[in-house]
PDB file of C-alpha atoms and ligand atoms in Angstrom:
ATOM      1  CA  UNK A   1     -40.668 -14.406 -11.921  1.00  0.00           C
ATOM      2  CA  UNK A   2     -38.969 -17.792 -12.231  1.00  0.00           C
ATOM      3  CA  UNK A   3     -37.656 -16.852 -15.626  1.00  0.00           C
ATOM      4  CA  UNK A   4     -36.391 -13.558 -14.340  1.00  0.00           C
ATOM      5  CA  UNK A   5     -34.371 -15.102 -11.538  1.00  0.00           C
ATOM      6  CA  UNK A   6     -32.994 -17.645 -14.004  1.00  0.00           C
ATOM      7  CA  UNK A   7     -31.867 -14.788 -16.235  1.00  0.00           C
ATOM      8  CA  UNK A   8     -30.395 -13.081 -13.243  1.00  0.00           C
ATOM      9  CA  UNK A   9     -28.436 -16.216 -12.332  1.00  0.00           C
ATOM     10  CA  UNK A  10     -27.168 -16.620 -15.878  1.00  0.00           C
ATOM     11  CA  UNK A  11     -26.185 -12.961 -15.938  1.00  0.00           C
ATOM     12  CA  UNK A  12     -24.379 -13.225 -12.591  1.00  0.00           C
ATOM     13  CA  UNK A  13     -22.534 -16.310 -13.825  1.00  0.00           C
ATOM     14  CA  UNK A  14     -21.350 -14.395 -16.890  1.00  0.00           C
ATOM     15  CA  UNK A  15     -20.441 -11.230 -14.997  1.00  0.00           C
ATOM     16  CA  UNK A  16     -19.769 -12.259 -11.390  1.00  0.00           C
ATOM     17  CA  UNK A  17     -18.234  -8.915 -10.428  1.00  0.00           C
ATOM     18  CA  UNK A  18     -19.794  -5.497 -10.228  1.00  0.00           C
ATOM     19  CA  UNK A  19     -17.540  -2.464 -10.582  1.00  0.00           C
ATOM     20  CA  UNK A  20     -16.945  -0.904  -7.168  1.00  0.00           C
ATOM     21  CA  UNK A  21     -16.968   2.558  -8.747  1.00  0.00           C
ATOM     22  CA  UNK A  22     -19.870   2.611 -11.239  1.00  0.00           C
ATOM     23  CA  UNK A  23     -21.741  -0.498  -9.977  1.00  0.00           C
ATOM     24  CA  UNK A  24     -22.106  -1.827 -13.532  1.00  0.00           C
ATOM     25  CA  UNK A  25     -21.162  -5.449 -14.261  1.00  0.00           C
ATOM     26  CA  UNK A  26     -17.446  -5.820 -14.780  1.00  0.00           C
ATOM     27  CA  UNK A  27     -16.339  -7.761 -17.856  1.00  0.00           C
ATOM     28  CA  UNK A  28     -12.886  -8.682 -16.591  1.00  0.00           C
ATOM     29  CA  UNK A  29     -13.171 -10.803 -13.414  1.00  0.00           C
ATOM     30  CA  UNK A  30     -12.155  -7.837 -11.281  1.00  0.00           C
ATOM     31  CA  UNK A  31     -14.205  -5.555  -9.082  1.00  0.00           C
ATOM     32  CA  UNK A  32     -13.626  -2.702 -11.515  1.00  0.00           C
ATOM     33  CA  UNK A  33     -14.815  -2.336 -15.115  1.00  0.00           C
ATOM     34  CA  UNK A  34     -12.392  -1.587 -17.963  1.00  0.00           C
ATOM     35  CA  UNK A  35     -13.721   1.944 -18.491  1.00  0.00           C
ATOM     36  CA  UNK A  36     -13.236   2.917 -14.825  1.00  0.00           C
ATOM     37  CA  UNK A  37      -9.829   1.225 -14.650  1.00  0.00           C
ATOM     38  CA  UNK A  38      -8.465   3.250 -17.579  1.00  0.00           C
ATOM     39  CA  UNK A  39      -9.572   6.465 -15.898  1.00  0.00           C
ATOM     40  CA  UNK A  40      -7.847   5.797 -12.571  1.00  0.00           C
ATOM     41  CA  UNK A  41      -5.161   8.339 -11.624  1.00  0.00           C
ATOM     42  CA  UNK A  42      -2.204   6.213 -12.724  1.00  0.00           C
ATOM     43  CA  UNK A  43       1.165   7.534 -11.637  1.00  0.00           C
ATOM     44  CA  UNK A  44       2.975   9.032 -14.635  1.00  0.00           C
ATOM     45  CA  UNK A  45       6.570  10.293 -14.503  1.00  0.00           C
ATOM     46  CA  UNK A  46       7.778   9.906 -10.925  1.00  0.00           C
ATOM     47  CA  UNK A  47      10.874   9.833  -8.724  1.00  0.00           C
ATOM     48  CA  UNK A  48      12.333   6.304  -8.765  1.00  0.00           C
ATOM     49  CA  UNK A  49      13.230   6.503  -5.111  1.00  0.00           C
ATOM     50  CA  UNK A  50      10.177   8.036  -3.411  1.00  0.00           C
ATOM     51  CA  UNK A  51       7.557   7.863  -6.241  1.00  0.00           C
ATOM     52  CA  UNK A  52       6.813  11.597  -5.998  1.00  0.00           C
ATOM     53  CA  UNK A  53       5.004  12.623  -9.204  1.00  0.00           C
ATOM     54  CA  UNK A  54       7.268  14.654 -11.515  1.00  0.00           C
ATOM     55  CA  UNK A  55       6.068  17.113 -14.175  1.00  0.00           C
ATOM     56  CA  UNK A  56       4.611  15.306 -17.213  1.00  0.00           C
ATOM     57  CA  UNK A  57       7.318  14.331 -19.698  1.00  0.00           C
ATOM     58  CA  UNK A  58      10.086  14.727 -17.119  1.00  0.00           C
ATOM     59  CA  UNK A  59      13.075  12.451 -17.706  1.00  0.00           C
ATOM     60  CA  UNK A  60      14.580  12.992 -14.236  1.00  0.00           C
ATOM     61  CA  UNK A  61      15.203   9.829 -12.229  1.00  0.00           C
ATOM     62  CA  UNK A  62      15.087  11.438  -8.803  1.00  0.00           C
ATOM     63  CA  UNK A  63      13.134  14.337  -7.312  1.00  0.00           C
ATOM     64  CA  UNK A  64      15.051  17.277  -5.830  1.00  0.00           C
ATOM     65  CA  UNK A  65      14.346  16.144  -2.284  1.00  0.00           C
ATOM     66  CA  UNK A  66      15.791  12.646  -2.816  1.00  0.00           C
ATOM     67  CA  UNK A  67      18.871  14.128  -4.532  1.00  0.00           C
ATOM     68  CA  UNK A  68      19.531  16.469  -1.597  1.00  0.00           C
ATOM     69  CA  UNK A  69      18.607  14.146   1.254  1.00  0.00           C
ATOM     70  CA  UNK A  70      18.009  10.574   0.106  1.00  0.00           C
ATOM     71  CA  UNK A  71      15.584   8.606   2.297  1.00  0.00           C
ATOM     72  CA  UNK A  72      16.595   5.359   4.019  1.00  0.00           C
ATOM     73  CA  UNK A  73      14.674   3.287   1.467  1.00  0.00           C
ATOM     74  CA  UNK A  74      16.094   2.425  -1.945  1.00  0.00           C
ATOM     75  CA  UNK A  75      13.028   2.419  -4.150  1.00  0.00           C
ATOM     76  CA  UNK A  76       9.271   2.830  -4.013  1.00  0.00           C
ATOM     77  CA  UNK A  77       6.956   0.700  -6.143  1.00  0.00           C
ATOM     78  CA  UNK A  78       3.611   2.443  -6.418  1.00  0.00           C
ATOM     79  CA  UNK A  79       1.141   2.430  -9.331  1.00  0.00           C
ATOM     80  CA  UNK A  80      -1.348   5.197  -8.454  1.00  0.00           C
ATOM     81  CA  UNK A  81      -1.669   8.817  -7.385  1.00  0.00           C
ATOM     82  CA  UNK A  82      -3.679   9.445  -4.226  1.00  0.00           C
ATOM     83  CA  UNK A  83      -6.437  11.254  -6.049  1.00  0.00           C
ATOM     84  CA  UNK A  84     -10.122  10.766  -6.897  1.00  0.00           C
ATOM     85  CA  UNK A  85     -11.421   8.017  -6.822  1.00  0.00           C
ATOM     86  CA  UNK A  86      -8.447   6.118  -5.369  1.00  0.00           C
ATOM     87  CA  UNK A  87      -8.593   8.155  -2.142  1.00  0.00           C
ATOM     88  CA  UNK A  88     -12.206   7.068  -1.666  1.00  0.00           C
ATOM     89  CA  UNK A  89     -11.408   3.394  -2.286  1.00  0.00           C
ATOM     90  CA  UNK A  90      -8.535   3.513   0.200  1.00  0.00           C
ATOM     91  CA  UNK A  91     -10.737   5.267   2.740  1.00  0.00           C
ATOM     92  CA  UNK A  92     -13.419   2.571   2.310  1.00  0.00           C
ATOM     93  CA  UNK A  93     -10.763  -0.113   2.768  1.00  0.00           C
ATOM     94  CA  UNK A  94      -9.122   1.501   5.797  1.00  0.00           C
ATOM     95  CA  UNK A  95     -11.958   3.036   7.734  1.00  0.00           C
ATOM     96  CA  UNK A  96     -15.156   1.303   6.639  1.00  0.00           C
ATOM     97  CA  UNK A  97     -14.210  -2.374   6.548  1.00  0.00           C
ATOM     98  CA  UNK A  98     -14.606  -2.598   2.736  1.00  0.00           C
ATOM     99  CA  UNK A  99     -12.024  -5.320   2.270  1.00  0.00           C
ATOM    100  CA  UNK A 100     -13.110  -5.831  -1.366  1.00  0.00           C
ATOM    101  CA  UNK A 101     -11.738  -2.349  -2.149  1.00  0.00           C
ATOM    102  CA  UNK A 102      -8.393  -3.358  -0.640  1.00  0.00           C
ATOM    103  CA  UNK A 103      -8.309  -6.637  -2.547  1.00  0.00           C
ATOM    104  CA  UNK A 104      -9.011  -4.780  -5.803  1.00  0.00           C
ATOM    105  CA  UNK A 105      -6.278  -2.197  -5.175  1.00  0.00           C
ATOM    106  CA  UNK A 106      -3.874  -5.000  -4.250  1.00  0.00           C
ATOM    107  CA  UNK A 107      -4.681  -6.726  -7.534  1.00  0.00           C
ATOM    108  CA  UNK A 108      -4.118  -3.526  -9.523  1.00  0.00           C
ATOM    109  CA  UNK A 109      -0.757  -3.150  -7.782  1.00  0.00           C
ATOM    110  CA  UNK A 110       0.241  -6.671  -8.844  1.00  0.00           C
ATOM    111  CA  UNK A 111      -0.752  -6.040 -12.460  1.00  0.00           C
ATOM    112  CA  UNK A 112       1.167  -2.769 -12.622  1.00  0.00           C
ATOM    113  CA  UNK A 113       4.235  -3.568 -10.532  1.00  0.00           C
ATOM    114  CA  UNK A 114       5.087  -7.289 -10.623  1.00  0.00           C
ATOM    115  CA  UNK A 115       6.949  -6.890 -13.933  1.00  0.00           C
ATOM    116  CA  UNK A 116       9.015  -4.086 -12.446  1.00  0.00           C
ATOM    117  CA  UNK A 117      10.532  -6.355  -9.787  1.00  0.00           C
ATOM    118  CA  UNK A 118      13.094  -7.745 -12.272  1.00  0.00           C
ATOM    119  CA  UNK A 119      16.171  -8.980 -10.469  1.00  0.00           C
ATOM    120  CA  UNK A 120      15.516  -6.814  -7.406  1.00  0.00           C
ATOM    121  CA  UNK A 121      12.914  -9.015  -5.771  1.00  0.00           C
ATOM    122  CA  UNK A 122      12.864  -8.612  -1.978  1.00  0.00           C
ATOM    123  CA  UNK A 123      13.260 -11.627   0.294  1.00  0.00           C
ATOM    124  CA  UNK A 124      10.662 -10.558   2.862  1.00  0.00           C
ATOM    125  CA  UNK A 125       7.533  -8.407   2.921  1.00  0.00           C
ATOM    126  CA  UNK A 126       7.161  -6.373   6.111  1.00  0.00           C
ATOM    127  CA  UNK A 127       3.818  -4.646   6.765  1.00  0.00           C
ATOM    128  CA  UNK A 128       4.006  -1.193   8.357  1.00  0.00           C
ATOM    129  CA  UNK A 129       2.633  -1.894  11.839  1.00  0.00           C
ATOM    130  CA  UNK A 130      -0.313  -0.222  13.528  1.00  0.00           C
ATOM    131  CA  UNK A 131      -0.349   0.434  17.234  1.00  0.00           C
ATOM    132  CA  UNK A 132      -2.206  -2.467  18.885  1.00  0.00           C
ATOM    133  CA  UNK A 133      -4.912  -0.087  20.092  1.00  0.00           C
ATOM    134  CA  UNK A 134      -5.720   1.142  16.599  1.00  0.00           C
ATOM    135  CA  UNK A 135      -5.549  -2.369  15.179  1.00  0.00           C
ATOM    136  CA  UNK A 136      -7.977  -3.501  17.849  1.00  0.00           C
ATOM    137  CA  UNK A 137     -10.384  -0.642  17.045  1.00  0.00           C
ATOM    138  CA  UNK A 138     -10.228  -1.295  13.301  1.00  0.00           C
ATOM    139  CA  UNK A 139     -10.163  -5.079  13.555  1.00  0.00           C
ATOM    140  CA  UNK A 140      -7.320  -5.416  11.048  1.00  0.00           C
ATOM    141  CA  UNK A 141      -4.175  -3.746   9.776  1.00  0.00           C
ATOM    142  CA  UNK A 142      -4.701  -2.751   6.141  1.00  0.00           C
ATOM    143  CA  UNK A 143      -0.959  -2.988   5.402  1.00  0.00           C
ATOM    144  CA  UNK A 144      -0.940  -6.559   6.690  1.00  0.00           C
ATOM    145  CA  UNK A 145      -3.848  -7.553   4.423  1.00  0.00           C
ATOM    146  CA  UNK A 146      -1.970  -6.166   1.395  1.00  0.00           C
ATOM    147  CA  UNK A 147       1.256  -7.895   2.439  1.00  0.00           C
ATOM    148  CA  UNK A 148      -0.635 -11.206   2.792  1.00  0.00           C
ATOM    149  CA  UNK A 149      -2.172 -10.830  -0.658  1.00  0.00           C
ATOM    150  CA  UNK A 150       1.168  -9.988  -2.325  1.00  0.00           C
ATOM    151  CA  UNK A 151       3.018 -12.646  -0.350  1.00  0.00           C
ATOM    152  CA  UNK A 152       0.616 -15.322  -1.637  1.00  0.00           C
ATOM    153  CA  UNK A 153       0.731 -14.039  -5.228  1.00  0.00           C
ATOM    154  CA  UNK A 154       4.512 -13.583  -5.452  1.00  0.00           C
ATOM    155  CA  UNK A 155       5.610 -16.402  -3.106  1.00  0.00           C
ATOM    156  CA  UNK A 156       7.649 -14.014  -0.971  1.00  0.00           C
ATOM    157  CA  UNK A 157       7.278 -14.641   2.776  1.00  0.00           C
ATOM    158  CA  UNK A 158       5.708 -11.981   4.983  1.00  0.00           C
ATOM    159  CA  UNK A 159       7.179 -11.139   8.372  1.00  0.00           C
ATOM    160  CA  UNK A 160       5.763  -8.859  11.060  1.00  0.00           C
ATOM    161  CA  UNK A 161       9.245  -7.555  11.749  1.00  0.00           C
ATOM    162  CA  UNK A 162       8.308  -4.319  13.473  1.00  0.00           C
ATOM    163  CA  UNK A 163       5.844  -3.029  16.000  1.00  0.00           C
ATOM    164  CA  UNK A 164       4.507   0.434  16.708  1.00  0.00           C
ATOM    165  CA  UNK A 165       5.443   1.337  20.235  1.00  0.00           C
ATOM    166  CA  UNK A 166       3.480   4.460  20.841  1.00  0.00           C
ATOM    167  CA  UNK A 167       0.155   5.914  19.968  1.00  0.00           C
ATOM    168  CA  UNK A 168       1.178   8.410  17.278  1.00  0.00           C
ATOM    169  CA  UNK A 169      -2.238   9.851  16.505  1.00  0.00           C
ATOM    170  CA  UNK A 170      -0.999  13.357  17.245  1.00  0.00           C
ATOM    171  CA  UNK A 171       1.409  13.580  14.274  1.00  0.00           C
ATOM    172  CA  UNK A 172      -0.744  16.248  12.670  1.00  0.00           C
ATOM    173  CA  UNK A 173      -0.018  19.721  13.954  1.00  0.00           C
ATOM    174  CA  UNK A 174       3.573  18.918  14.940  1.00  0.00           C
ATOM    175  CA  UNK A 175       6.600  20.601  13.379  1.00  0.00           C
ATOM    176  CA  UNK A 176       8.712  18.518  11.011  1.00  0.00           C
ATOM    177  CA  UNK A 177      11.359  18.250  13.687  1.00  0.00           C
ATOM    178  CA  UNK A 178       8.946  17.153  16.422  1.00  0.00           C
ATOM    179  CA  UNK A 179       7.444  14.687  13.981  1.00  0.00           C
ATOM    180  CA  UNK A 180      10.850  13.130  13.276  1.00  0.00           C
ATOM    181  CA  UNK A 181      11.594  12.835  16.993  1.00  0.00           C
ATOM    182  CA  UNK A 182       8.188  11.318  17.581  1.00  0.00           C
ATOM    183  CA  UNK A 183       8.734   8.802  14.786  1.00  0.00           C
ATOM    184  CA  UNK A 184      12.197   7.819  15.976  1.00  0.00           C
ATOM    185  CA  UNK A 185      10.655   6.455  19.152  1.00  0.00           C
ATOM    186  CA  UNK A 186       7.583   5.048  17.444  1.00  0.00           C
ATOM    187  CA  UNK A 187       8.855   1.716  16.134  1.00  0.00           C
ATOM    188  CA  UNK A 188      10.652  -1.290  17.551  1.00  0.00           C
ATOM    189  CA  UNK A 189      12.120  -4.145  15.524  1.00  0.00           C
ATOM    190  CA  UNK A 190      11.071  -7.654  16.509  1.00  0.00           C
ATOM    191  CA  UNK A 191      13.407 -10.567  15.779  1.00  0.00           C
ATOM    192  CA  UNK A 192      16.307  -8.562  14.259  1.00  0.00           C
ATOM    193  CA  UNK A 193      18.055 -11.886  13.521  1.00  0.00           C
ATOM    194  CA  UNK A 194      15.442 -12.737  10.878  1.00  0.00           C
ATOM    195  CA  UNK A 195      16.039  -9.528   8.887  1.00  0.00           C
ATOM    196  CA  UNK A 196      19.843  -9.443   9.109  1.00  0.00           C
ATOM    197  CA  UNK A 197      21.415  -9.190   5.642  1.00  0.00           C
ATOM    198  CA  UNK A 198      17.993  -9.338   3.963  1.00  0.00           C
ATOM    199  CA  UNK A 199      16.393  -7.240   1.243  1.00  0.00           C
ATOM    200  CA  UNK A 200      12.970  -6.165   2.584  1.00  0.00           C
ATOM    201  CA  UNK A 201       9.917  -4.473   1.124  1.00  0.00           C
ATOM    202  CA  UNK A 202       7.896  -2.388   3.560  1.00  0.00           C
ATOM    203  CA  UNK A 203       4.205  -2.577   2.701  1.00  0.00           C
ATOM    204  CA  UNK A 204       1.782   0.288   3.308  1.00  0.00           C
ATOM    205  CA  UNK A 205      -1.380   1.683   1.732  1.00  0.00           C
ATOM    206  CA  UNK A 206      -0.346   5.290   1.069  1.00  0.00           C
ATOM    207  CA  UNK A 207       2.975   7.114   0.986  1.00  0.00           C
ATOM    208  CA  UNK A 208       2.392  10.701   2.077  1.00  0.00           C
ATOM    209  CA  UNK A 209       5.435  12.654   3.258  1.00  0.00           C
ATOM    210  CA  UNK A 210       7.555   9.513   3.363  1.00  0.00           C
ATOM    211  CA  UNK A 211       8.563  10.337   6.953  1.00  0.00           C
ATOM    212  CA  UNK A 212       7.089   7.149   8.443  1.00  0.00           C
ATOM    213  CA  UNK A 213       8.561   4.990   5.684  1.00  0.00           C
ATOM    214  CA  UNK A 214      11.937   6.693   6.113  1.00  0.00           C
ATOM    215  CA  UNK A 215      11.997   6.202   9.908  1.00  0.00           C
ATOM    216  CA  UNK A 216      10.987   2.581   9.709  1.00  0.00           C
ATOM    217  CA  UNK A 217      13.451   1.862   6.879  1.00  0.00           C
ATOM    218  CA  UNK A 218      16.220   3.554   8.903  1.00  0.00           C
ATOM    219  CA  UNK A 219      15.476   1.425  11.983  1.00  0.00           C
ATOM    220  CA  UNK A 220      15.324  -1.797   9.945  1.00  0.00           C
ATOM    221  CA  UNK A 221      18.629  -0.900   8.253  1.00  0.00           C
ATOM    222  CA  UNK A 222      20.199  -0.158  11.624  1.00  0.00           C
ATOM    223  CA  UNK A 223      19.059  -3.597  12.764  1.00  0.00           C
ATOM    224  CA  UNK A 224      20.874  -5.238   9.860  1.00  0.00           C
ATOM    225  CA  UNK A 225      18.559  -5.190   6.812  1.00  0.00           C
ATOM    226  CA  UNK A 226      20.645  -4.974   3.620  1.00  0.00           C
ATOM    227  CA  UNK A 227      18.140  -2.957   1.639  1.00  0.00           C
ATOM    228  CA  UNK A 228      14.610  -1.662   2.223  1.00  0.00           C
ATOM    229  CA  UNK A 229      12.088  -0.854  -0.530  1.00  0.00           C
ATOM    230  CA  UNK A 230       8.584   0.551  -0.163  1.00  0.00           C
ATOM    231  CA  UNK A 231       5.557  -1.072  -1.777  1.00  0.00           C
ATOM    232  CA  UNK A 232       2.391   0.974  -1.564  1.00  0.00           C
ATOM    233  CA  UNK A 233      -0.865   1.576  -3.419  1.00  0.00           C
ATOM    234  CA  UNK A 234      -0.837   5.325  -3.867  1.00  0.00           C
ATOM    235  CA  UNK A 235       1.399   8.367  -3.574  1.00  0.00           C
ATOM    236  CA  UNK A 236       0.186  11.789  -2.511  1.00  0.00           C
ATOM    237  CA  UNK A 237       1.419  14.529  -4.852  1.00  0.00           C
TER     238      UNK A 237
HETATM  239 ZN1   ZN B 301     -16.965   0.991 -13.570  1.00  0.00          ZN
HETATM  240 ZN1   ZN B 302      12.084  11.365  -4.542  1.00  0.00          ZN
END
């Protein structure tokens, strides 16, 4: 028994992390093993502006939608497709208090995207806000946790520059037009003086239609931001 627990301790010291997906010891100091990491739904060819997946082998820079009606944000940095098992990890992070899943996804983002910042590094990270009621229910804002992690790793300050004014739980089931109107009223910018002339990155977990990101980027631009990018974990196809 004594020997066994000693073995166990030695084993845990060698492999301190278990893979969140297959539960086997991870060999790389991350909460995911190499085999599971390779198989994640990495984003292949995608639109440089909104990260929408493009057909494999496509050399297009923008998707048709961004060419016709460009969104208010300049660029989206996103490493993954919102697909199995990333959807499950994000769901665990957002709705079940599994902060380790969020920390892992944040780390994967850094590994995949920090080299793509090049000369276009933003000056401030702005988490997409939650309405206070939802934040209170959940106990945290997942976008804020990601922004904190990336802010510490990249030494770029984080600023809660916006707040969600209304309870927009009823977005589903609305027409695109109603949705846009709803979103236009949904956000308010706090301290516009601290974003004036600045290049910002809006941080969120998932980019779905891009409507929320577009509305928020438009409001921040109207309040004086010079450029707004989107940083997120996963893009829905
Ligand atoms: Zn694994
Ligand atoms: Zn696009």
